[in-house]
GROMACS .gro file of C-alpha atoms in nm:
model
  304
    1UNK     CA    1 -22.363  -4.391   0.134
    2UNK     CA    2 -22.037  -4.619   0.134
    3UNK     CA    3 -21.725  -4.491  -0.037
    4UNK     CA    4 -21.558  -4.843  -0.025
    5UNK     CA    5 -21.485  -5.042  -0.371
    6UNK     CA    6 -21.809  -5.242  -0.519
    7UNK     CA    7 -21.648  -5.561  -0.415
    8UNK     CA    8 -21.624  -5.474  -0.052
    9UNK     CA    9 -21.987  -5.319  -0.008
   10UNK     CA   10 -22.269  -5.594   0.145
   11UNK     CA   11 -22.612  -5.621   0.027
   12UNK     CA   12 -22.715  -5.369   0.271
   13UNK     CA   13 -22.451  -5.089   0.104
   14UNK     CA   14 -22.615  -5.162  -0.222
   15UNK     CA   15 -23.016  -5.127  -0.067
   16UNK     CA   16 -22.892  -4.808   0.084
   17UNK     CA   17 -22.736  -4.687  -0.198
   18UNK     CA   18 -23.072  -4.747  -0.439
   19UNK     CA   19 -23.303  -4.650  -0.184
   20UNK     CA   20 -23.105  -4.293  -0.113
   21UNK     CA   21 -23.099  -4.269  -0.539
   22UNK     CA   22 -23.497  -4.295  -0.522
   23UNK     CA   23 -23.518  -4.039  -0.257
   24UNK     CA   24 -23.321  -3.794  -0.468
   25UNK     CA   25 -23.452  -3.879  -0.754
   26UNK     CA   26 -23.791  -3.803  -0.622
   27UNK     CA   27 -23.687  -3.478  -0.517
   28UNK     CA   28 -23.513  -3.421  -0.816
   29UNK     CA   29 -23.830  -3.484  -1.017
   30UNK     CA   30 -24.129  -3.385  -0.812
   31UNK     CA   31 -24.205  -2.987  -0.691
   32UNK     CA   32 -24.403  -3.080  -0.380
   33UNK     CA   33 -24.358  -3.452  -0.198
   34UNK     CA   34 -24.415  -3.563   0.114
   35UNK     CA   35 -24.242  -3.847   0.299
   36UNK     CA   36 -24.544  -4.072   0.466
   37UNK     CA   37 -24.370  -4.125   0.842
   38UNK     CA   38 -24.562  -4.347   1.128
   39UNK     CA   39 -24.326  -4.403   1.366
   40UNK     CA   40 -24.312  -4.752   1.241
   41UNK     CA   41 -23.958  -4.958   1.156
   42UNK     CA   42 -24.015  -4.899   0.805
   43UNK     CA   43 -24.039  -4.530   0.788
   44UNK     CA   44 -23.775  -4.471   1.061
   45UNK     CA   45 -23.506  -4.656   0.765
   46UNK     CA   46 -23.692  -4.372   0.570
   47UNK     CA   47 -23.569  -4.109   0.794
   48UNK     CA   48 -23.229  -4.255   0.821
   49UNK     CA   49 -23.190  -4.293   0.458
   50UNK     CA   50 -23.307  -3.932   0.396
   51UNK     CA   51 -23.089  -3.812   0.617
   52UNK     CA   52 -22.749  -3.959   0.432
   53UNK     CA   53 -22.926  -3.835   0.135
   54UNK     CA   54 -22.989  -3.492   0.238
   55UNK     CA   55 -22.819  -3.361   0.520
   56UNK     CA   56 -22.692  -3.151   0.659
   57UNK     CA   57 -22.949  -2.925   0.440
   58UNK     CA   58 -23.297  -3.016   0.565
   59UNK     CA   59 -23.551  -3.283   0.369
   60UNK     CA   60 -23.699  -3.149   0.085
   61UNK     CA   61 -24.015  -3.252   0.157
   62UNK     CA   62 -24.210  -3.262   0.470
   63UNK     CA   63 -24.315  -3.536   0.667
   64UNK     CA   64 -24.688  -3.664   0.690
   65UNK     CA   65 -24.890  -3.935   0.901
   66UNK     CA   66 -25.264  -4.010   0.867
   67UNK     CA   67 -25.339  -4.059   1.218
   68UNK     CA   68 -25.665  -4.277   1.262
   69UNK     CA   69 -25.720  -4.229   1.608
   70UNK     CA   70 -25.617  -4.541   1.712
   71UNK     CA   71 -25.283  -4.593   1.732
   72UNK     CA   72 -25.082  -4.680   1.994
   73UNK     CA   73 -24.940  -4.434   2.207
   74UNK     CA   74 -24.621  -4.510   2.232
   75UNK     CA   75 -24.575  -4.488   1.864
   76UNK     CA   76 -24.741  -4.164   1.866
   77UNK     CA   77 -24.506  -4.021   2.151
   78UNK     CA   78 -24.209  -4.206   1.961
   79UNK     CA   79 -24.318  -4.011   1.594
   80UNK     CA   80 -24.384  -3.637   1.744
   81UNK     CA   81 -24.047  -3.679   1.921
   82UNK     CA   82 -23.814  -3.842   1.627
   83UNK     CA   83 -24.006  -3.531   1.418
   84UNK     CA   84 -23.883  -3.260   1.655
   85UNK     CA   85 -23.536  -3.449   1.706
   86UNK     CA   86 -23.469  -3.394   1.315
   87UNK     CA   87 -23.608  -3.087   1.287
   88UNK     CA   88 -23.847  -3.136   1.061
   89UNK     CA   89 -24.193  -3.026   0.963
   90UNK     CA   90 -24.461  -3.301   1.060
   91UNK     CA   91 -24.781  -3.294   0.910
   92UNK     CA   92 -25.107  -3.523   1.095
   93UNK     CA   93 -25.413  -3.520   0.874
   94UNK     CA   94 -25.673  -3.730   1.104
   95UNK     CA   95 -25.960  -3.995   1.004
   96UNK     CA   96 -26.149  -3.862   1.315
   97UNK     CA   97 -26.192  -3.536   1.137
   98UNK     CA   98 -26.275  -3.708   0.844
   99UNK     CA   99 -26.561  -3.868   1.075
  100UNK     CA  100 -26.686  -3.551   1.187
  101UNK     CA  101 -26.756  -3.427   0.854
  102UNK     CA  102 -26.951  -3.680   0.773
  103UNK     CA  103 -26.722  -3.841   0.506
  104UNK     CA  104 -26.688  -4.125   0.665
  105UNK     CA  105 -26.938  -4.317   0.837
  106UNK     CA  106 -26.852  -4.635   1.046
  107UNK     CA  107 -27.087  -4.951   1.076
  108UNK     CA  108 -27.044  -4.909   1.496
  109UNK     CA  109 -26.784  -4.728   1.696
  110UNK     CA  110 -26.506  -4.992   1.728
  111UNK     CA  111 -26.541  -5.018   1.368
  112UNK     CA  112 -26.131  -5.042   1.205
  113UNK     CA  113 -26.033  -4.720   1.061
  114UNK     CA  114 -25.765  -4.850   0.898
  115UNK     CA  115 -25.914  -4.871   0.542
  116UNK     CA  116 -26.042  -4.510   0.591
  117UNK     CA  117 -25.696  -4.387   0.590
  118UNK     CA  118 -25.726  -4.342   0.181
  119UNK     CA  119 -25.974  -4.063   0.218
  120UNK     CA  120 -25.794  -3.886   0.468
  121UNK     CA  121 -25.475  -3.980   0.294
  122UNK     CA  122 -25.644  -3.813  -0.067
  123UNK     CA  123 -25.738  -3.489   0.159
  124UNK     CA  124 -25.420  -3.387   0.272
  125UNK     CA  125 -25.274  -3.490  -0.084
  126UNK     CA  126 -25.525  -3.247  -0.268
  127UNK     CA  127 -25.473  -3.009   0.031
  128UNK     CA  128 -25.087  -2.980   0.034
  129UNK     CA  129 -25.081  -3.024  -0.348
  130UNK     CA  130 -24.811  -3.307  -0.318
  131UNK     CA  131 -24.745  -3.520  -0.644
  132UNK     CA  132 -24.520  -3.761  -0.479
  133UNK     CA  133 -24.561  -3.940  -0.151
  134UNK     CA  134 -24.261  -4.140  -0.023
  135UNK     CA  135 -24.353  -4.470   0.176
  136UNK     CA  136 -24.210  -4.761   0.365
  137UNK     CA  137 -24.389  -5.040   0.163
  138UNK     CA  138 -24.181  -5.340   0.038
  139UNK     CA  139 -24.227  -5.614  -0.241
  140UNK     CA  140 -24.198  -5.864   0.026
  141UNK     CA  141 -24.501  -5.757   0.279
  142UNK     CA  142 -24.819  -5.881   0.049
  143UNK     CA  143 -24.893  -5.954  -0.278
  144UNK     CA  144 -25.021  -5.652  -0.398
  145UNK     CA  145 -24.715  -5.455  -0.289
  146UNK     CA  146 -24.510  -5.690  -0.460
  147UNK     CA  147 -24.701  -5.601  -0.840
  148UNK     CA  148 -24.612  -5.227  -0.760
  149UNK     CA  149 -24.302  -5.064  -0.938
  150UNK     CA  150 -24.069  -4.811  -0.708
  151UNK     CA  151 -24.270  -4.541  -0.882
  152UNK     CA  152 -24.585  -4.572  -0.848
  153UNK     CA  153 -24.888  -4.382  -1.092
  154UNK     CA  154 -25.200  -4.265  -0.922
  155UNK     CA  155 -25.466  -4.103  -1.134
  156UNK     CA  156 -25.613  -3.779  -1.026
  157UNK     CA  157 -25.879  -4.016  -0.836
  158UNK     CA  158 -25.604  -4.134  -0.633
  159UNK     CA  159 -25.642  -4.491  -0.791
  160UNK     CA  160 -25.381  -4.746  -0.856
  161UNK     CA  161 -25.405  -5.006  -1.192
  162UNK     CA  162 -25.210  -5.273  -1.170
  163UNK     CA  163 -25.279  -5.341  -1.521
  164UNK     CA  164 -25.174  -5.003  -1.655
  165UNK     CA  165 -24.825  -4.939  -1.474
  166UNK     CA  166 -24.526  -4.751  -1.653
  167UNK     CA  167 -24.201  -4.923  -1.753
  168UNK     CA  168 -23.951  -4.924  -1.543
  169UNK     CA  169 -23.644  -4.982  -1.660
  170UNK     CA  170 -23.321  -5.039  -1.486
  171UNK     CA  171 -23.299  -4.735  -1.221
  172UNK     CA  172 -23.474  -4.506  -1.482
  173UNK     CA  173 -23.773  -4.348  -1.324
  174UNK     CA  174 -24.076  -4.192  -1.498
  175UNK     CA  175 -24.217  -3.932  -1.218
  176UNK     CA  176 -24.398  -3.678  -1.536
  177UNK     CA  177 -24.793  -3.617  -1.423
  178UNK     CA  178 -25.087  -3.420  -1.525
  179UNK     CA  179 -25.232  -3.180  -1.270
  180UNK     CA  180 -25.389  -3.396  -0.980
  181UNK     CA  181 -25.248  -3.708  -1.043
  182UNK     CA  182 -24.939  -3.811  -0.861
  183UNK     CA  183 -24.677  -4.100  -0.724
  184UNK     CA  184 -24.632  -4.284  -0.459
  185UNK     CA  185 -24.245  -4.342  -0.426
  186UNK     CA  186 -24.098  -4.700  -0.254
  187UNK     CA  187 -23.695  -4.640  -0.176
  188UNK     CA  188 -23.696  -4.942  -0.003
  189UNK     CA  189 -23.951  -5.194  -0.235
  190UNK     CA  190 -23.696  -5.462  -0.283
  191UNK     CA  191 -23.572  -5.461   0.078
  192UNK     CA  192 -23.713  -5.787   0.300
  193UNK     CA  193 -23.850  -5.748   0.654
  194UNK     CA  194 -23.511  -5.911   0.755
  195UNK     CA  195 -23.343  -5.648   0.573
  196UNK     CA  196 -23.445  -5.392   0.736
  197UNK     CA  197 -23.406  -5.542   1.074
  198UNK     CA  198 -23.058  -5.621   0.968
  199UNK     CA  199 -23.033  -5.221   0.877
  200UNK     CA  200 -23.200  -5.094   1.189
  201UNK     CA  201 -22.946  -5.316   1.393
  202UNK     CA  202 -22.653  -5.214   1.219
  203UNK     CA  203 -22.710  -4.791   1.200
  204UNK     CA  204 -22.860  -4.862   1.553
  205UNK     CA  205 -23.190  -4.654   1.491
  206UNK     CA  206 -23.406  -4.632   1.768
  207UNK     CA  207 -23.805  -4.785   1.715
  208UNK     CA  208 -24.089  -4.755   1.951
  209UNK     CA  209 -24.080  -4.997   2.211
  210UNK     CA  210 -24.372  -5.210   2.145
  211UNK     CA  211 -24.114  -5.332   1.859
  212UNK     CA  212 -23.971  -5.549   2.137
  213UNK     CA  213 -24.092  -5.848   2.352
  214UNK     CA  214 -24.292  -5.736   2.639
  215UNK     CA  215 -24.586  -5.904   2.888
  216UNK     CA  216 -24.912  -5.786   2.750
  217UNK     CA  217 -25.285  -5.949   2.772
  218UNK     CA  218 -25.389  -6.106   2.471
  219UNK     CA  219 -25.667  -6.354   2.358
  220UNK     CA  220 -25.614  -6.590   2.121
  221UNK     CA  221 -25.873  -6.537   1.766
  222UNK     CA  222 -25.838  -6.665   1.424
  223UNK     CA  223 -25.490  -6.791   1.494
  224UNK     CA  224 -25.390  -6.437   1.559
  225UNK     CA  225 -25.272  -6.297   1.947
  226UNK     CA  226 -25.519  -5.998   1.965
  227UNK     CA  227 -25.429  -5.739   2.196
  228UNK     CA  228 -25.620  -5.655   2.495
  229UNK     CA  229 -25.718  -5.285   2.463
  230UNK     CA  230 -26.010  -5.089   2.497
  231UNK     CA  231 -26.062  -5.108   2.153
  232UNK     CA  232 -26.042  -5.421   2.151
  233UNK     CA  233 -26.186  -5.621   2.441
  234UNK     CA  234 -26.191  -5.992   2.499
  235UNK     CA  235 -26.553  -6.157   2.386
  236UNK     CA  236 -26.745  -6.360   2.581
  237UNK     CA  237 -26.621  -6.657   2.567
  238UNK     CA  238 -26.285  -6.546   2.526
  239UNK     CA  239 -25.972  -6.631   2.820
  240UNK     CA  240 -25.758  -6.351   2.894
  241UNK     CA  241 -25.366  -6.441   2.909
  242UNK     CA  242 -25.075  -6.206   2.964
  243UNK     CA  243 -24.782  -6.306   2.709
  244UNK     CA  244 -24.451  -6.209   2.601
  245UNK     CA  245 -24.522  -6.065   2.267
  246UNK     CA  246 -24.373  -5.792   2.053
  247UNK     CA  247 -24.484  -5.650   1.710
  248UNK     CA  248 -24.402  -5.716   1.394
  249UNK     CA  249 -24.547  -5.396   1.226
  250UNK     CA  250 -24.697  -5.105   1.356
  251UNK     CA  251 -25.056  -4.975   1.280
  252UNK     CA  252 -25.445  -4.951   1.425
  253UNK     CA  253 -25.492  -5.105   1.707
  254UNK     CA  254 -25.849  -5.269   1.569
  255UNK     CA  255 -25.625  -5.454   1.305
  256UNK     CA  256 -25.264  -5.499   1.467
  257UNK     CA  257 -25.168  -5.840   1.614
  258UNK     CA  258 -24.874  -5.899   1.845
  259UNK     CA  259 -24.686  -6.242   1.802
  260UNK     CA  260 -24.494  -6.410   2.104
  261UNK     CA  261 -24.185  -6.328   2.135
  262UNK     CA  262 -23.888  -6.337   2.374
  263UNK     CA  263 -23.689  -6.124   2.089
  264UNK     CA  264 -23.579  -5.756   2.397
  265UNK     CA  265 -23.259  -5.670   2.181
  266UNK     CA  266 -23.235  -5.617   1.803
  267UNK     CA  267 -22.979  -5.900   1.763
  268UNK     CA  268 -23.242  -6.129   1.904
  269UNK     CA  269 -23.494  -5.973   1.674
  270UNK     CA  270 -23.275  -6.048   1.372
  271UNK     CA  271 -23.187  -6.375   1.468
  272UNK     CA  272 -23.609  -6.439   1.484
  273UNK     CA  273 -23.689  -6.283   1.167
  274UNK     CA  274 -23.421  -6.468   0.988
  275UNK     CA  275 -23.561  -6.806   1.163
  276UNK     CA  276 -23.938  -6.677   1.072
  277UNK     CA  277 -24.185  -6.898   0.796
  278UNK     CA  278 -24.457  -6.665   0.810
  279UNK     CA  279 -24.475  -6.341   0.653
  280UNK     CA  280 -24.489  -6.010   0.853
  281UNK     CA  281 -24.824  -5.902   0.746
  282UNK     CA  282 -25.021  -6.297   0.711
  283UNK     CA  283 -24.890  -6.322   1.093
  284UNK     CA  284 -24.968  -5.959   1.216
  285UNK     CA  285 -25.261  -5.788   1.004
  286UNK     CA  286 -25.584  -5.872   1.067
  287UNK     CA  287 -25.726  -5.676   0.826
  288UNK     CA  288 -25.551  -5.830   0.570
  289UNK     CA  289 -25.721  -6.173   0.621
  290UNK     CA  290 -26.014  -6.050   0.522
  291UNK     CA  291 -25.935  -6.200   0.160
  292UNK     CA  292 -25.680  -6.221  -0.058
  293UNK     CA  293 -25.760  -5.945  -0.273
  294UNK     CA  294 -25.835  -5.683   0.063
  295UNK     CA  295 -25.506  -5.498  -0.036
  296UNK     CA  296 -25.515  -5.471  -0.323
  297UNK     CA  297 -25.889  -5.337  -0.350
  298UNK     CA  298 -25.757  -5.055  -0.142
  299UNK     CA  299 -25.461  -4.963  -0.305
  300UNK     CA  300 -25.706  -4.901  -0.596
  301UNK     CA  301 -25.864  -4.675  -0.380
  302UNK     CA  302 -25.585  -4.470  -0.312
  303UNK     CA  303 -25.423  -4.685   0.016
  304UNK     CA  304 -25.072  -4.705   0.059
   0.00000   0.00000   0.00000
């Protein structure tokens, strides 16, 4: 956190500076959290942030990823390694174990898992006993994440009501529970996605590298570039074209689009985001499309 007088510090001092005051006063508040960590760009700020609030004593709080199988690997090698790097404990709950015990069933077996991730999600929350889970959302993503306060109530069903949220005044946070309900903590719910570009360029964090522009084959479907993967195959129909594209946001491969790009350095990246009109999620997330209530249905059932 800066040390340098208030009129000297940029908007990104003062985002750092609330977002490491959530962090500790989550831990400051809450017996058992858990930081939610991907691999993605928002949860490595997470990382970074934790570490200027915590170190050189360890997080207080463990980190966990609900892996649904089908993520991409890079990201996967990229969030066991940055885990090991900082020494810290990483727990994976998965949604394929979820699938074989029969708690989730899919419609057919390219089916998206990504709206299965609140069951596993609950599991390991019930499991672990955690009241407070720490994630990378932000006001600016969709418009259910932008009704959400920084602490977030969750009944002991795991459900959000948008309707019944507690005040939150100022930087005062409210983090008191009865057994199995719990929070989901947002340090960094008023930072943009060209915020945290602007962060991850200036601390120099490293990201997986599907984060930046690189050929891949894509087809072109609902106005989204959908990668070429196993999981995802072309249709008949469909032309195959290899383009430069990097990724906006990280997730399932059955629901994460690519856009073109030329962006290979994080000053370019910047520069694009700043230049951007659409939104990271309406140009990237298939499965948000779906409607415009699809997140917020599954934040009620205990989503991120």
């Amino acid at each position: 956190m800066s040390t340098r007088p208030a009129a000297a510090l940029t908007h990104l001092d003062w985002l750092e500076a609330e977002a490491i005051h959530v962090l500790r006063e989550v831990a400051g508040q809450c017996a058992q959290p858990a930081l939610l960590f991907s691999g993605g760009k928002d949860s490595v700020c997470l990382l970074r942030l934790a570490e200027k609030a915590f170190r050189p004593a360890r997080f207080p709080f463990p980190l966990l990823h609900v892996d649904t199988g089908h993520n991409y690997p890079e990201v996967i090698a990229f969030r066991d390694r940055r885990a090991a790097e900082l020494g810290e404990r990483l727990i994976v709950r998965s949604v394929e174990d979820a699938i074989g015990a029969g708690k989730v069933v899919l419609a057919h077996p390219l089916e998206s898992r990504n709206k299965y991730q609140s069951i596993t999600l609950l599991d390991a929350i019930a499991e672990h006993g955690f009241d407070a889970c720490i994630g990378g959302a932000r006001r600016d993503e969709e418009k259910a994440r932008a009704k959400e306060r920084v602490f977030s109530f969750r009944d002991d069903l795991g459900q959000w009501d948008p309707k019944h949220q507690r005040p939150e005044l100022w930087s005062l946070y409210n983090a008191r529970i009865r057994r199995g309900e719990h929070i989901r903590a947002f340090p960094i719910s008023n930072w943009t996605e060209l915020d945290v570009w602007q962060y991850i360029a200036r601390e120099r964090l490293e990201l997986p590298s599907i984060y930046f522009a690189h050929r891949r084959p894509v087809v072109r479907r609902g106005g989204a570039l959908v990668p070429v993967t196993p999981l995802t195959p072309a249709r008949p129909g469909e032309r195959v074209e290899e383009r430069s594209v990097r990724f906006r946001t990280v997730g399932d491969i059955t629901c994460t689009a690519p856009v073109e790009s030329a962006a290979a350095t994080l000053e370019e990246i910047v520069a694009e985001t700043a230049a951007a009109t659409q939104t990271e999620r309406g140009a990237t997330r298939l499965d948000d499309q779906t409607s415009d209530a699809s997140m917020e249905q599954r934040k009620k059932e205990g989503y991120f």
